[in-house]
Short mmCIF file of C-alpha atoms in Angstrom, two decimals:
data_model
loop_
_atom_site.label_atom_id
_atom_site.label_comp_id
_atom_site.label_asym_id
_atom_site.label_seq_id
_atom_site.Cartn_x
_atom_site.Cartn_y
_atom_site.Cartn_z
CA MET Y 278 25.13 2.70 -65.63
CA ARG Y 279 22.42 1.10 -63.44
CA LEU Y 280 23.82 0.92 -59.53
CA ASN Y 281 24.24 -2.65 -58.66
CA ILE Y 282 23.29 -3.14 -54.51
CA ASP Y 283 25.78 -6.49 -54.62
CA ASP Y 284 28.52 -5.08 -55.67
CA LEU Y 285 27.94 -2.18 -52.80
CA LYS Y 286 27.94 -4.35 -50.30
CA GLN Y 287 30.64 -6.69 -51.05
CA SER Y 288 33.02 -2.98 -50.81
CA ASN Y 289 34.31 -2.04 -47.39
CA GLU Y 290 33.01 1.18 -47.75
CA PHE Y 291 29.28 0.65 -47.90
CA LEU Y 292 29.99 -1.86 -45.00
CA ASN Y 293 31.39 0.77 -42.93
CA ALA Y 294 28.89 3.63 -43.93
CA VAL Y 295 25.86 1.36 -42.80
CA LEU Y 296 28.07 0.01 -39.23
CA GLU Y 297 28.73 3.82 -38.50
CA ASN Y 298 24.82 4.50 -39.24
CA ILE Y 299 23.31 2.02 -36.29
CA ASN Y 300 23.10 2.75 -32.72
CA SER Y 301 23.31 -0.88 -31.32
CA ALA Y 302 26.61 -2.04 -30.96
CA ILE Y 303 28.04 -4.26 -33.93
CA PHE Y 304 31.35 -6.22 -34.51
CA ILE Y 305 32.83 -8.50 -36.32
CA VAL Y 306 34.78 -11.73 -35.29
CA ASP Y 307 36.96 -14.34 -36.91
CA PRO Y 308 37.21 -18.42 -36.45
CA GLU Y 309 40.40 -16.98 -34.33
CA PHE Y 310 37.96 -15.10 -32.29
CA ARG Y 311 39.32 -12.29 -33.08
CA LEU Y 312 38.23 -8.52 -33.40
CA ARG Y 313 38.14 -7.86 -36.97
CA ASN Y 314 35.93 -4.74 -37.48
CA PHE Y 315 33.40 -2.93 -35.24
CA ASN Y 316 31.23 0.58 -35.08
CA GLU Y 317 31.33 3.33 -33.40
CA SER Y 318 28.43 2.26 -30.59
CA PHE Y 319 30.70 -0.72 -30.19
CA GLN Y 320 33.94 1.75 -29.51
CA THR Y 321 30.81 4.05 -27.03
CA LEU Y 322 29.70 0.93 -25.15
CA PHE Y 323 33.43 -0.48 -24.63
CA GLY Y 324 35.97 1.88 -25.13
CA GLY Y 325 39.05 1.43 -26.52
CA ALA Y 326 40.77 2.96 -30.37
CA MET Y 327 40.29 0.89 -33.41
CA ALA Y 328 43.81 0.72 -33.67
CA GLU Y 329 44.26 -0.50 -30.52
CA GLU Y 330 40.80 -2.95 -30.35
CA LEU Y 331 41.94 -4.53 -33.88
CA GLY Y 332 42.81 -8.34 -33.99
CA LYS Y 333 42.42 -8.52 -29.98
CA ILE Y 334 40.56 -12.21 -28.59
CA TRP Y 335 37.01 -10.39 -28.45
CA GLY Y 336 36.33 -10.50 -25.00
CA ASP Y 337 39.38 -8.98 -23.95
CA ALA Y 338 38.59 -5.82 -26.30
CA MET Y 339 35.28 -6.07 -24.62
CA GLY Y 340 36.45 -5.66 -20.62
CA CYS Y 341 35.17 -9.05 -20.28
CA GLU Y 342 34.44 -9.54 -16.28
CA PHE Y 343 36.10 -12.99 -16.25
CA ALA Y 344 39.14 -12.65 -18.42
CA VAL Y 345 39.76 -9.02 -16.02
CA ARG Y 346 39.01 -10.44 -12.71
CA GLU Y 347 40.72 -13.69 -13.53
CA LYS Y 348 43.53 -12.11 -14.99
CA THR Y 349 43.58 -14.38 -17.99
CA GLY Y 350 42.94 -14.22 -21.41
CA CYS Y 351 39.29 -14.64 -23.03
CA GLY Y 352 38.38 -17.86 -23.61
CA ARG Y 353 40.45 -19.40 -20.45
CA THR Y 354 38.79 -18.31 -17.52
CA SER Y 355 36.60 -20.70 -15.56
CA ASN Y 356 33.10 -19.21 -16.97
CA CYS Y 357 33.78 -19.27 -20.44
CA ASN Y 358 31.97 -22.46 -20.58
CA ARG Y 359 28.51 -20.43 -19.82
CA CYS Y 360 29.04 -17.90 -21.83
CA LEU Y 361 26.18 -16.64 -23.67
CA LEU Y 362 28.51 -14.57 -26.24
CA ARG Y 363 31.02 -17.43 -26.73
CA SER Y 364 28.47 -19.90 -27.01
CA SER Y 365 26.81 -17.90 -29.84
CA ILE Y 366 29.56 -17.25 -31.71
CA LEU Y 367 30.41 -20.80 -31.58
CA LYS Y 368 26.89 -21.87 -32.85
CA ALA Y 369 27.74 -19.48 -36.31
CA PHE Y 370 30.98 -20.93 -36.40
CA VAL Y 371 30.55 -24.67 -36.39
CA GLU Y 372 26.26 -25.16 -36.76
CA LYS Y 373 26.02 -21.76 -39.29
CA GLY Y 374 23.57 -21.46 -37.47
CA ALA Y 375 22.10 -17.70 -35.75
CA THR Y 376 20.90 -16.58 -32.59
CA TYR Y 377 18.47 -14.00 -31.88
CA LYS Y 378 17.88 -11.05 -29.32
CA GLU Y 379 18.55 -13.51 -26.38
CA LYS Y 380 19.40 -11.40 -22.91
CA LEU Y 381 22.55 -11.05 -21.64
CA VAL Y 382 23.39 -9.38 -18.11
CA ARG Y 383 27.72 -9.25 -17.70
CA GLU Y 384 29.88 -6.32 -16.31
CA PHE Y 385 32.39 -5.45 -18.27
CA PHE Y 386 35.24 -3.21 -17.42
CA VAL Y 387 35.66 0.35 -18.97
CA ALA Y 388 37.77 2.18 -19.01
CA GLY Y 389 39.44 0.14 -16.13
CA GLU Y 390 36.13 0.39 -13.79
CA PRO Y 391 33.71 -2.28 -14.21
CA VAL Y 392 29.85 -1.13 -15.92
CA THR Y 393 27.14 -3.61 -15.84
CA TYR Y 394 25.13 -4.14 -18.90
CA TYR Y 395 21.94 -5.27 -20.27
CA LEU Y 396 22.44 -6.69 -23.93
CA GLN Y 397 20.17 -8.18 -26.40
CA VAL Y 398 22.66 -10.46 -28.64
CA THR Y 399 21.97 -11.62 -32.19
CA ALA Y 400 24.88 -13.24 -33.66
CA ARG Y 401 24.52 -15.28 -37.62
CA PRO Y 402 27.47 -16.60 -39.87
CA VAL Y 403 28.08 -13.90 -42.18
CA THR Y 404 30.94 -13.48 -45.14
CA TRP Y 405 33.15 -10.91 -45.06
CA ASN Y 406 36.63 -10.45 -47.51
CA ASN Y 407 35.59 -14.18 -48.95
CA GLU Y 408 36.12 -14.90 -45.07
CA SER Y 409 33.73 -16.66 -43.07
CA MET Y 410 32.85 -14.38 -39.77
CA THR Y 411 30.38 -13.84 -37.23
CA LEU Y 412 28.71 -10.82 -37.05
CA LEU Y 413 26.74 -9.99 -33.40
CA VAL Y 414 24.42 -7.45 -32.46
CA LEU Y 415 24.45 -5.95 -28.99
CA GLU Y 416 21.42 -3.90 -28.19
CA ASP Y 417 21.98 -1.88 -24.99
CA ILE Y 418 18.52 -2.45 -23.09
CA THR Y 419 20.68 -1.05 -20.15
CA GLN Y 420 18.08 1.76 -18.99
CA LEU Y 421 15.01 0.04 -20.18
CA GLU Y 422 15.61 -3.07 -17.94
CA THR Y 423 16.58 -1.06 -14.83
CA GLN Y 424 13.66 1.28 -14.94
CA LYS Y 425 11.72 -2.38 -15.06
CA LEU Y 426 13.29 -3.28 -12.32
CA HIS Y 427 12.99 0.28 -10.18
CA LEU Y 428 9.18 -0.30 -10.99
CA GLU Y 429 8.85 -3.74 -9.62
CA GLU Y 430 10.41 -2.68 -6.43
CA LEU Y 431 8.32 0.30 -6.62
CA ASN Y 432 5.59 -2.05 -6.87
CA HIS Y 433 6.24 -4.90 -4.37
CA LEU Y 434 6.55 -2.11 -1.55
CA LYS Y 435 3.11 -0.99 -2.76
CA ASN Y 436 1.89 -4.60 -2.16
CA ARG Y 437 3.18 -4.64 1.24
CA PHE Y 438 1.91 -1.11 1.86
CA LEU Y 439 -1.63 -2.43 0.92
CA GLY Y 440 -1.16 -5.88 2.52
CA ILE Y 441 -0.23 -4.12 6.23
CA ALA Y 442 -2.85 -1.12 6.05
CA ALA Y 443 -5.91 -3.84 4.97
CA HIS Y 444 -4.72 -6.36 7.62
CA ASP Y 445 -4.56 -3.02 10.16
CA LEU Y 446 -7.44 -1.41 9.05
CA ARG Y 447 -9.56 -4.59 9.72
CA SER Y 448 -9.94 -5.11 13.61
CA PRO Y 449 -11.10 -1.31 14.36
CA ILE Y 450 -13.79 -1.56 11.47
CA SER Y 451 -14.58 -5.22 12.48
CA ALA Y 452 -15.07 -3.51 15.99
CA ILE Y 453 -17.40 -0.44 14.96
CA GLN Y 454 -19.56 -3.21 12.53
CA MET Y 455 -19.88 -5.65 15.88
CA TYR Y 456 -20.75 -2.49 17.45
CA ALA Y 457 -23.38 -1.06 15.35
CA ALA Y 458 -25.26 -4.96 15.50
CA HIS Y 459 -25.03 -5.31 18.59
CA PHE Y 460 -26.97 -2.07 19.48
CA ILE Y 461 -29.46 -2.59 16.30
CA ASP Y 462 -32.07 -4.66 17.91
CA SER Y 463 -32.10 -2.77 20.89
CA PRO Y 464 -36.14 -2.18 21.28
CA ALA Y 465 -36.36 1.02 22.86
CA LEU Y 466 -34.04 2.50 19.83
CA PRO Y 467 -35.43 5.78 18.33
CA GLU Y 468 -35.61 4.74 14.52
CA LYS Y 469 -33.54 7.21 13.25
CA VAL Y 470 -30.80 6.16 15.49
CA ARG Y 471 -31.78 2.61 13.92
CA PHE Y 472 -31.20 3.67 10.06
CA ILE Y 473 -27.83 5.16 11.17
CA LEU Y 474 -26.46 1.58 12.96
CA GLU Y 475 -27.99 -0.12 9.61
CA ARG Y 476 -26.01 2.62 7.44
CA THR Y 477 -23.09 1.62 9.45
CA TYR Y 478 -23.17 -2.21 9.90
CA LYS Y 479 -23.42 -2.07 5.78
CA LEU Y 480 -20.77 0.83 4.99
CA CYS Y 481 -18.35 -1.97 7.14
CA GLU Y 482 -20.13 -5.16 5.69
CA PHE Y 483 -18.42 -3.43 2.34
CA MET Y 484 -15.35 -1.76 3.70
CA MET Y 485 -14.16 -5.14 4.78
CA LYS Y 486 -15.06 -6.91 1.50
CA LEU Y 487 -12.96 -3.74 -0.09
CA LEU Y 488 -10.24 -4.91 2.71
CA ASP Y 489 -10.67 -8.38 1.89
CA GLU Y 490 -9.44 -7.87 -1.66
CA LEU Y 491 -6.92 -5.74 -0.96
CA LEU Y 492 -5.37 -8.41 0.52
CA ASP Y 493 -6.11 -10.97 -2.29
CA ILE Y 494 -4.33 -8.23 -4.32
CA SER Y 495 -1.18 -7.53 -2.52
CA MET Y 496 -0.75 -11.06 -2.46
CA ILE Y 497 -1.65 -12.38 -5.88
CA GLU Y 498 1.04 -9.26 -7.76
CA SER Y 499 3.47 -10.52 -4.97
CA GLY Y 500 3.81 -14.24 -5.76
CA GLN Y 501 2.43 -15.51 -2.88
CA LEU Y 502 -0.61 -16.91 -4.10
CA VAL Y 503 -0.36 -21.06 -3.47
CA LEU Y 504 -2.68 -23.23 -5.00
CA GLU Y 505 -4.17 -26.35 -2.70
CA ALA Y 506 -5.45 -28.20 -5.48
CA ALA Y 507 -7.48 -31.50 -5.55
CA PRO Y 508 -9.80 -33.65 -7.71
CA ILE Y 509 -13.63 -32.73 -7.12
CA GLN Y 510 -16.64 -33.39 -8.95
CA TYR Y 511 -17.02 -30.46 -10.39
CA SER Y 512 -20.83 -30.35 -11.10
CA GLU Y 513 -21.66 -31.10 -7.52
CA PHE Y 514 -19.32 -28.60 -6.33
CA ILE Y 515 -21.04 -25.91 -9.08
CA ARG Y 516 -24.84 -27.29 -7.81
CA GLN Y 517 -23.72 -26.33 -4.23
CA ASN Y 518 -22.43 -22.91 -5.06
CA VAL Y 519 -25.64 -21.59 -6.85
CA GLU Y 520 -27.90 -22.90 -4.20
CA LEU Y 521 -25.93 -20.28 -1.63
CA HIS Y 522 -26.72 -17.80 -4.24
CA GLN Y 523 -30.50 -18.07 -5.03
CA PHE Y 524 -31.05 -17.63 -1.75
CA MET Y 525 -29.31 -13.70 -2.31
CA ALA Y 526 -31.17 -14.09 -5.72
CA ASN Y 527 -35.02 -14.42 -4.12
CA LYS Y 528 -34.39 -11.38 -2.48
CA LYS Y 529 -34.68 -9.37 -5.78
CA GLN Y 530 -37.30 -11.94 -7.81
CA ILE Y 531 -34.21 -13.76 -9.68
CA ALA Y 532 -34.38 -17.19 -10.59
CA ILE Y 533 -30.89 -18.72 -10.75
CA HIS Y 534 -30.90 -22.19 -13.67
CA LEU Y 535 -28.32 -24.65 -13.85
CA ALA Y 536 -27.36 -26.39 -17.06
CA CYS Y 537 -24.49 -29.20 -16.27
CA HIS Y 538 -22.93 -31.10 -18.68
CA PRO Y 539 -23.01 -34.91 -17.63
CA GLU Y 540 -19.80 -36.31 -18.51
CA VAL Y 541 -17.74 -33.15 -17.09
CA GLY Y 542 -16.39 -34.86 -13.51
CA LEU Y 543 -13.02 -34.77 -11.67
CA VAL Y 544 -11.53 -31.39 -12.16
CA SER Y 545 -8.40 -30.29 -10.14
CA LEU Y 546 -8.79 -26.82 -8.62
CA ASP Y 547 -8.40 -25.11 -5.68
CA ARG Y 548 -11.83 -25.27 -4.06
CA VAL Y 549 -11.52 -21.74 -1.91
CA LYS Y 550 -10.26 -20.08 -4.76
CA ILE Y 551 -12.47 -21.70 -7.71
CA GLU Y 552 -15.47 -20.76 -5.39
CA GLN Y 553 -14.39 -16.63 -4.89
CA VAL Y 554 -14.27 -16.59 -8.89
CA LEU Y 555 -17.99 -18.01 -9.44
CA ASN Y 556 -19.17 -15.98 -5.82
CA ASN Y 557 -18.03 -12.63 -7.98
CA LEU Y 558 -19.45 -13.99 -11.26
CA ILE Y 559 -22.76 -14.89 -9.83
CA SER Y 560 -23.50 -12.40 -6.91
CA ASN Y 561 -22.67 -9.10 -10.23
CA ALA Y 562 -24.91 -11.10 -12.23
CA ILE Y 563 -27.46 -10.81 -9.48
CA LYS Y 564 -26.66 -7.47 -8.58
CA TYR Y 565 -26.51 -6.10 -12.68
CA SER Y 566 -29.93 -8.30 -13.07
CA PRO Y 567 -33.66 -6.23 -12.47
CA PRO Y 568 -36.33 -8.20 -10.46
CA HIS Y 569 -37.98 -11.13 -12.51
CA THR Y 570 -35.15 -12.39 -14.64
CA VAL Y 571 -33.37 -15.74 -14.58
CA ILE Y 572 -29.57 -16.31 -14.01
CA THR Y 573 -28.24 -19.41 -16.14
CA VAL Y 574 -25.37 -21.35 -14.58
CA ARG Y 575 -23.62 -23.26 -17.81
CA VAL Y 576 -20.78 -26.14 -17.59
CA LEU Y 577 -19.81 -27.27 -20.61
CA ARG Y 578 -16.47 -30.03 -22.12
CA GLU Y 579 -14.82 -27.35 -24.50
CA GLY Y 580 -11.56 -30.37 -25.71
CA ASP Y 581 -9.21 -31.15 -22.31
CA ALA Y 582 -11.19 -27.86 -20.53
CA VAL Y 583 -14.34 -26.84 -18.96
CA LEU Y 584 -16.08 -23.92 -19.22
CA THR Y 585 -18.46 -22.09 -17.17
CA ARG Y 586 -20.72 -19.41 -18.17
CA VAL Y 587 -22.47 -17.35 -16.24
CA GLU Y 588 -25.65 -15.47 -18.58
CA ASP Y 589 -27.92 -12.64 -17.21
CA GLN Y 590 -30.09 -10.81 -18.75
CA GLY Y 591 -28.98 -7.41 -17.18
CA PRO Y 592 -28.19 -4.31 -19.28
CA GLY Y 593 -25.28 -5.10 -20.44
CA ILE Y 594 -22.17 -3.88 -20.84
CA PRO Y 595 -20.86 -1.30 -23.60
CA ARG Y 596 -18.06 -2.52 -26.21
CA GLU Y 597 -15.68 0.10 -24.86
CA GLU Y 598 -15.71 -0.76 -21.52
CA GLN Y 599 -15.17 -4.26 -21.68
CA ALA Y 600 -11.92 -4.09 -22.38
CA ASN Y 601 -10.88 -2.62 -18.72
CA VAL Y 602 -13.92 -5.02 -16.58
CA PHE Y 603 -10.63 -6.77 -15.63
CA ARG Y 604 -8.40 -4.55 -14.80
CA GLU Y 605 -8.13 -3.15 -10.82
CA PHE Y 606 -10.51 -0.70 -9.96
CA ARG Y 607 -12.21 -0.29 -12.92
CA ARG Y 608 -16.01 0.14 -12.59
CA SER Y 609 -18.68 0.34 -15.60
CA SER Y 610 -20.81 2.83 -16.36
CA VAL Y 611 -23.70 -0.16 -15.73
CA LYS Y 612 -25.58 1.38 -12.76
CA ALA Y 613 -26.52 -2.14 -10.12
CA THR Y 614 -30.43 -2.57 -10.04
CA GLY Y 615 -30.63 -2.78 -6.09
CA GLU Y 616 -27.97 -0.46 -5.64
CA GLU Y 617 -25.19 -2.51 -4.26
CA LYS Y 618 -21.99 -1.19 -4.20
CA SER Y 619 -18.98 -2.58 -6.18
CA THR Y 620 -15.19 -2.71 -4.93
CA GLY Y 621 -14.31 -2.46 -8.66
CA LEU Y 622 -11.56 -5.14 -7.57
CA GLY Y 623 -13.46 -8.51 -7.65
CA LEU Y 624 -13.26 -9.34 -11.61
CA ALA Y 625 -9.64 -8.68 -11.50
CA ILE Y 626 -8.97 -11.13 -8.80
CA ALA Y 627 -10.87 -13.88 -10.70
CA LYS Y 628 -9.01 -13.21 -13.96
CA LYS Y 629 -5.76 -13.78 -11.71
CA ILE Y 630 -7.26 -17.04 -10.32
CA VAL Y 631 -8.13 -18.65 -13.00
CA GLU Y 632 -4.95 -18.15 -15.01
CA VAL Y 633 -3.00 -18.80 -11.94
CA HIS Y 634 -4.87 -21.83 -13.13
CA GLY Y 635 -3.63 -22.53 -16.32
CA GLY Y 636 -7.40 -21.20 -17.33
CA ARG Y 637 -9.00 -18.13 -19.42
CA ILE Y 638 -11.37 -15.60 -18.58
CA GLY Y 639 -13.99 -13.79 -20.89
CA LEU Y 640 -16.55 -11.62 -21.13
CA GLU Y 641 -19.52 -11.51 -24.16
CA SER Y 642 -21.94 -8.89 -24.12
CA ALA Y 643 -23.78 -5.83 -25.91
CA PRO Y 644 -25.83 -3.23 -24.69
CA GLY Y 645 -29.75 -4.23 -23.94
CA GLU Y 646 -28.71 -7.71 -24.42
CA GLY Y 647 -27.36 -9.05 -21.43
CA SER Y 648 -23.77 -10.01 -20.66
CA THR Y 649 -21.92 -13.75 -19.76
CA PHE Y 650 -18.63 -13.77 -18.11
CA TYR Y 651 -17.10 -17.44 -18.34
CA PHE Y 652 -13.51 -19.34 -17.36
CA SER Y 653 -12.20 -22.18 -18.29
CA LEU Y 654 -9.92 -24.91 -16.67
CA PRO Y 655 -7.98 -27.75 -17.51
CA LEU Y 656 -9.51 -30.81 -16.99
CA ASN Y 657 -5.86 -32.59 -16.74
CA ARG Y 658 -3.63 -30.20 -14.65
CA ILE Y 659 -3.30 -30.02 -10.93
CA ASN Y 660 -0.56 -27.17 -9.57
#
């Protein structure tokens, strides 16, 4: 005899067996909002015995904070109209529609004590014992959400510490750099001392850049990055930036070519922040390009966006390292051709700035074939 699964599903024994072996809290409500069935996980989460709770209005059976605090029944409180669970049940009965994993944060009174639960709510209409019902599944994500909030708090404290430390270190490092600069040009200075002072000046310069980028990271991750967007002629903006970098490129006998689409026109952006992105991409191209090569900066239309590409003829980046280049403090194994130093923060900052503008940033590279860093910005968006 062949087993008919549909016949099994129609039996209470089969339904109860399924309910009791699911970790999520599950309960069934009738059109009068009364609790008709629930599983062991529901009982564990909200307390109460089966015999005591069956037939109760669902919110009363769960110890809903609104009903308990206002000393009235579920469905009669001042908060019932904005209750996610109630609206999900109504949707299932009235519209025959389902809701899926909507987040609910609510206090419930369990054994007389208030407990805050973070729940994901799924509700759908069902037929049980030939009656129209609503089946609700509550996934308890309280531990996950609590850990997430704790991590967010730790991250906020980390950003505050970085910001304070970076700000306080700027003054002494700036003073050391100033003193080194003052004595470097002294004609009576021994060459060995001059070499030490020049190294000190360069190290201070690197440290100041690192501190600036730490301040940028802490500000961005704290949600304090505010864009001051305004429409600018993008092609002219790019041209000016390329001219500034050509001086640095000349020192390494590298040429920078610019190719701009003639119809780019105005782009709304925060000039200072996007200049920071360009500075990072072009200076990186110079840093990793060998002498007598060419860097090409291309500006193209891409639908409703403007695409900027910085193409170099350097050594390229290994494929296994490309996924990490936009992460904080991640450096590739590729060495700068002029022994320039890297903080490992520039590309991470560039990515965050572009994304806040509503754009995207990426990389195309292969060992021995150079690298192309690109970013796109929407043409018609002002933040």
